[in-house]
Structures are given as structure tokens and as C-alpha cells.
Coordinates of C-alpha atoms in Angstrom, one line a residue:
Chain A
G50 CA -5.8 9.9 2.7
D51 CA -8.8 10.9 0.6
S52 CA -10.2 8.2 -1.7
V53 CA -13.1 7.3 -3.9
T54 CA -14.5 3.9 -4.5
Q55 CA -16.8 3.1 -7.4
M56 CA -18.7 -0.1 -8.2
E57 CA -16.9 -2.2 -10.6
G58 CA -18.1 -2.6 -14.1
P59 CA -18.9 -3.3 -16.7
V60 CA -22.6 -2.6 -16.2
T61 CA -24.9 -3.8 -19.0
L62 CA -28.5 -2.7 -19.2
S63 CA -31.3 -2.7 -21.6
E64 CA -32.7 0.5 -23.0
E65 CA -35.2 2.2 -20.6
A66 CA -33.8 0.3 -17.5
F67 CA -33.0 2.1 -14.2
L68 CA -29.4 2.9 -13.6
T69 CA -27.5 3.1 -10.3
I70 CA -23.7 3.4 -10.1
N71 CA -22.5 3.4 -6.6
C72 CA -19.8 5.8 -5.3
T73 CA -18.5 6.1 -1.8
Y74 CA -15.7 8.3 -0.5
T75 CA -13.3 8.9 2.4
A76 CA -12.3 12.4 3.0
T77 CA -11.3 14.8 5.8
G78 CA -13.3 18.0 5.9
Y79 CA -16.2 18.7 3.5
P80 CA -15.4 17.7 0.0
S81 CA -17.1 18.7 -3.2
L82 CA -18.3 15.7 -5.3
F83 CA -18.4 15.2 -9.0
W84 CA -19.5 12.8 -11.7
Y85 CA -17.8 12.9 -15.1
V86 CA -18.6 10.9 -18.2
Q87 CA -16.2 9.8 -20.9
Y88 CA -17.5 8.6 -24.3
P89 CA -15.3 6.3 -26.4
G90 CA -12.1 8.0 -27.6
E91 CA -12.9 11.4 -26.0
G92 CA -12.0 13.5 -23.0
L93 CA -14.1 13.7 -19.9
Q94 CA -17.1 15.9 -19.5
L95 CA -18.6 17.1 -16.2
L96 CA -22.0 15.5 -15.7
L97 CA -23.0 16.9 -12.4
K98 CA -21.6 18.1 -9.1
A99 CA -22.6 18.8 -5.5
T100 CA -20.7 21.0 -3.0
K101 CA -22.4 20.4 0.3
A102 CA -24.3 17.7 2.2
D103 CA -27.8 16.9 1.0
D104 CA -27.2 18.8 -2.3
K105 CA -28.6 17.0 -5.4
G106 CA -26.7 17.5 -8.6
S107 CA -28.7 16.8 -11.8
N108 CA -28.1 16.9 -15.6
K109 CA -29.5 15.1 -18.7
G110 CA -31.8 13.0 -16.5
F111 CA -28.9 11.9 -14.2
E112 CA -29.0 12.6 -10.5
A113 CA -26.8 12.2 -7.5
T114 CA -27.3 13.2 -3.9
Y115 CA -24.5 14.1 -1.5
R116 CA -25.1 11.9 1.5
K117 CA -22.7 12.8 4.3
E118 CA -24.1 10.2 6.7
T119 CA -23.3 7.4 4.4
T120 CA -20.3 9.1 2.6
S121 CA -21.9 8.4 -0.7
F122 CA -22.8 10.0 -4.1
H123 CA -24.5 7.4 -6.1
L124 CA -25.4 8.2 -9.7
E125 CA -28.9 7.4 -10.9
K126 CA -31.0 7.6 -14.0
G127 CA -34.6 6.5 -14.4
S128 CA -34.5 5.4 -18.0
V129 CA -31.2 4.9 -19.8
Q130 CA -30.7 5.2 -23.6
V131 CA -28.1 3.6 -25.9
S132 CA -26.4 7.0 -26.1
D133 CA -25.6 6.8 -22.4
S134 CA -23.1 4.1 -23.1
A135 CA -19.8 5.4 -21.7
V136 CA -17.5 5.3 -18.7
Y137 CA -18.6 7.2 -15.6
F138 CA -16.1 8.6 -13.1
C139 CA -16.8 9.7 -9.6
A140 CA -14.4 12.3 -8.1
L141 CA -13.9 14.5 -5.0
N142 CA -12.1 17.7 -4.1
A143 CA -11.3 18.1 -0.5
G144 CA -8.5 20.6 -0.4
N145 CA -7.4 24.0 -1.4
N146 CA -5.0 22.8 -4.1
R147 CA -7.9 22.0 -6.5
K148 CA -6.7 18.4 -7.1
L149 CA -9.4 15.9 -7.8
I150 CA -9.3 12.4 -6.3
W151 CA -10.7 9.9 -8.9
G152 CA -12.5 6.6 -8.8
L153 CA -11.5 4.0 -11.3
G154 CA -14.5 4.5 -13.5
T155 CA -17.5 2.3 -14.3
S156 CA -18.2 1.2 -17.8
L157 CA -21.9 1.3 -18.9
A158 CA -23.2 -0.5 -22.0
V159 CA -26.9 0.0 -22.9
N160 CA -28.4 -2.4 -25.4
P161 CA -31.3 -1.5 -27.6
Chain B
D12 CA -16.0 29.1 -28.4
G13 CA -14.1 28.6 -25.2
G14 CA -12.4 25.4 -24.5
I15 CA -9.3 23.2 -24.3
T16 CA -7.5 22.0 -27.3
Q17 CA -4.9 19.2 -27.4
S18 CA -2.7 18.2 -30.3
P19 CA -2.0 16.0 -31.9
K20 CA -4.8 13.5 -31.5
Y21 CA -2.4 10.6 -32.1
L22 CA 1.4 10.7 -31.6
F23 CA 4.0 8.1 -32.3
R24 CA 7.2 7.9 -30.4
K25 CA 10.4 6.0 -31.3
E26 CA 12.6 4.5 -28.7
G27 CA 14.8 7.1 -27.0
Q28 CA 12.9 10.0 -28.4
N29 CA 11.3 12.9 -26.5
V30 CA 7.9 14.0 -27.6
T31 CA 5.8 17.0 -26.6
L32 CA 2.1 17.1 -26.2
S33 CA 0.3 20.4 -26.6
C34 CA -2.5 21.8 -24.4
E35 CA -4.0 25.2 -24.9
Q36 CA -7.0 26.8 -23.2
N37 CA -8.9 30.0 -23.8
L38 CA -11.1 29.8 -20.7
N39 CA -8.9 32.2 -18.7
H40 CA -8.4 29.5 -16.1
D41 CA -5.5 29.8 -13.6
A42 CA -4.9 26.1 -13.1
M43 CA -4.0 23.4 -15.6
Y44 CA -3.5 19.6 -15.2
W45 CA -2.0 16.6 -17.0
Y46 CA -3.4 13.1 -16.5
R47 CA -2.5 9.8 -17.9
Q48 CA -5.2 7.2 -18.5
D49 CA -4.5 3.5 -18.9
P50 CA -7.2 0.8 -19.3
G51 CA -8.8 -0.2 -15.9
Q52 CA -6.6 2.3 -13.9
G53 CA -8.7 5.5 -14.1
L54 CA -6.9 8.8 -14.2
R55 CA -3.5 9.4 -12.7
L56 CA -2.2 12.9 -12.2
I57 CA 1.2 13.7 -13.8
Y58 CA 1.7 17.4 -13.2
Y59 CA -0.4 20.4 -12.3
S60 CA 0.1 24.1 -12.3
Q61 CA -1.9 26.6 -10.3
I62 CA -0.4 29.7 -11.7
V63 CA 2.0 30.8 -14.5
N64 CA 5.6 29.9 -14.0
D65 CA 4.8 27.4 -11.2
F66 CA 4.0 23.7 -11.3
Q67 CA 4.0 20.7 -9.0
K68 CA 4.5 17.0 -9.5
G69 CA 1.5 14.7 -9.3
D70 CA 1.5 11.1 -8.5
I71 CA 3.4 9.8 -11.5
A72 CA 5.8 12.6 -12.6
E73 CA 8.8 10.5 -13.3
G74 CA 9.8 10.5 -17.0
Y75 CA 7.7 13.6 -17.7
S76 CA 8.4 17.4 -17.7
V77 CA 6.2 20.4 -18.1
S78 CA 6.4 24.2 -18.5
R79 CA 3.9 27.0 -17.8
E80 CA 5.3 30.1 -19.5
K81 CA 1.8 31.4 -20.5
K82 CA -1.5 31.2 -18.8
E83 CA -3.1 29.6 -21.9
S84 CA -0.5 26.9 -22.5
F85 CA 0.8 23.8 -20.5
P86 CA 2.8 21.5 -22.7
L87 CA 3.9 18.1 -21.5
T88 CA 7.1 16.4 -22.7
V89 CA 7.3 12.7 -22.5
T90 CA 11.0 12.0 -22.1
S91 CA 13.0 8.9 -23.1
A92 CA 13.2 8.1 -19.3
Q93 CA 9.5 7.2 -19.4
K94 CA 9.8 3.5 -20.3
N95 CA 6.1 2.7 -20.8
P96 CA 4.6 5.9 -22.4
T97 CA 1.8 4.2 -24.3
A98 CA -1.4 5.7 -22.9
F99 CA -4.1 8.3 -23.4
Y100 CA -3.1 11.7 -22.1
L101 CA -5.7 14.2 -20.9
C102 CA -5.2 17.9 -20.2
A103 CA -7.6 19.8 -18.0
S104 CA -8.0 23.3 -16.5
S105 CA -10.0 24.9 -13.8
T106 CA -10.7 28.3 -12.1
S107 CA -9.5 29.3 -8.7
G108 CA -11.2 28.4 -5.5
T109 CA -12.3 25.2 -3.8
G110 CA -14.8 22.7 -5.1
V111 CA -14.3 23.9 -8.7
S112 CA -14.9 21.6 -11.7
Q113 CA -12.1 20.7 -14.1
Y114 CA -12.7 21.0 -17.9
F115 CA -11.0 18.5 -20.1
G116 CA -9.5 18.5 -23.6
P117 CA -10.2 15.7 -26.1
G118 CA -7.0 13.9 -25.3
T119 CA -3.8 12.7 -27.1
R120 CA -3.1 9.0 -27.7
L121 CA 0.6 8.2 -27.5
L122 CA 1.9 5.1 -29.1
V123 CA 5.4 3.7 -29.2
L124 CA 6.8 2.4 -32.5

């Protein structure tokens, strides 16, 4: 079945460091891929998405490229801020029922 | 402003009691979802509804029930059959079509007394 695998956290970085959170997937067909962010005590917010191979999603300085050849959708940011501290979830949608398949989340802590 | 509201923010349940979590959306979305979030386990789908008066079980439906009488509303009842209900519950909605994003409410934290 379809699945998403994220790198385990927690990830701890200093402010202005480069961020990569790895996400790989297994899916039949051509899934859409998503990154969501969850700040402490809140719901999830859509961070970015990509719907076909080689698409790059971007938002708030974060980027991820849909790589079909490596079945990956790694999240990157060139210079993290303390306010980026949150849990990041990778997800995919591969069917017509609109259900999302979720990774387990990666916690990021950015220190000043 | 369009969005999803969940109430209450915190809810306490006594042993043997049923409790109902509210979820309302004014985004005119067809589909709505309920997730349970436990530490270190990510999101698990409880129930989802693609259209009014229709809903399907997700991965962990046992001990929960839902209704979808109106497009805007998708309440979740945690029954006494759910033996470990302490968790953070998230409601979401989406439009029709493939590859669409889900939009989330702020969540309800359920605690057992």
C-alpha cells in the first residue's frame, strides 16, 4: 500500500542554519505530495504542495521538489529562524477518495 | 473569514461517558475528516465524509461515531467503548477532486478524568 517515510527527529539547529527534512514515499500511480506544519498546540497548516513530477512547491522560504526517480519530496530552507520551530509532516494523496497518507512527523527546534 | 472551527478547545470525559466534539466549516467544502493525534504516532484517520449524509470508517473507527447531516458540520462522538480516548483531535475539510489540500481546524484536546 501507499506509505510515507520521514526522517526521525528531533532535529535541532542554530538560527540561520540550512534545513533539510527527508521524505520518501511509496505509491501506485502519480500522487500529489504535501508538506504541512504544526506549531505547538495548534492544528496543521499547509506549507507547500506539488502535484506532478519535477514540480517545486515553495512558501515562506521553504522549498520541496517532487522527484519521481527517487520517490522523494525533501523539505529545505536556506536559513531557519526560531519561529520555524514546529513539527513538519509529509503526506501524499494517490487516489480518488481524497484521503491523505501521512508521515509520522519531524520535530524541528531552532535555537537562537 | 473562511475557516474551520472546533469546539471546545479542551474537553474532559468521565469514565463511561460519551462526549461530542464539534467541527464546523464555512469553506463550502464537500469532504470532511476526523483525525486523532498521539505523541510520536502522527495522524490517524478516524472517519471521513465525502458528501452530506455519507461517511466512511478510517483506520481507527472503533469507539467513535459521526454524522453528516449538513455540509458545514461533522461532529464526532467519542463513546464509552473507546477505552483510551486521551488525545488531540483534529478536524479537516477539502474540496472535490484529486490532489487537493486539506484544511485543518485548531483541534480539541480530550482528557479523561
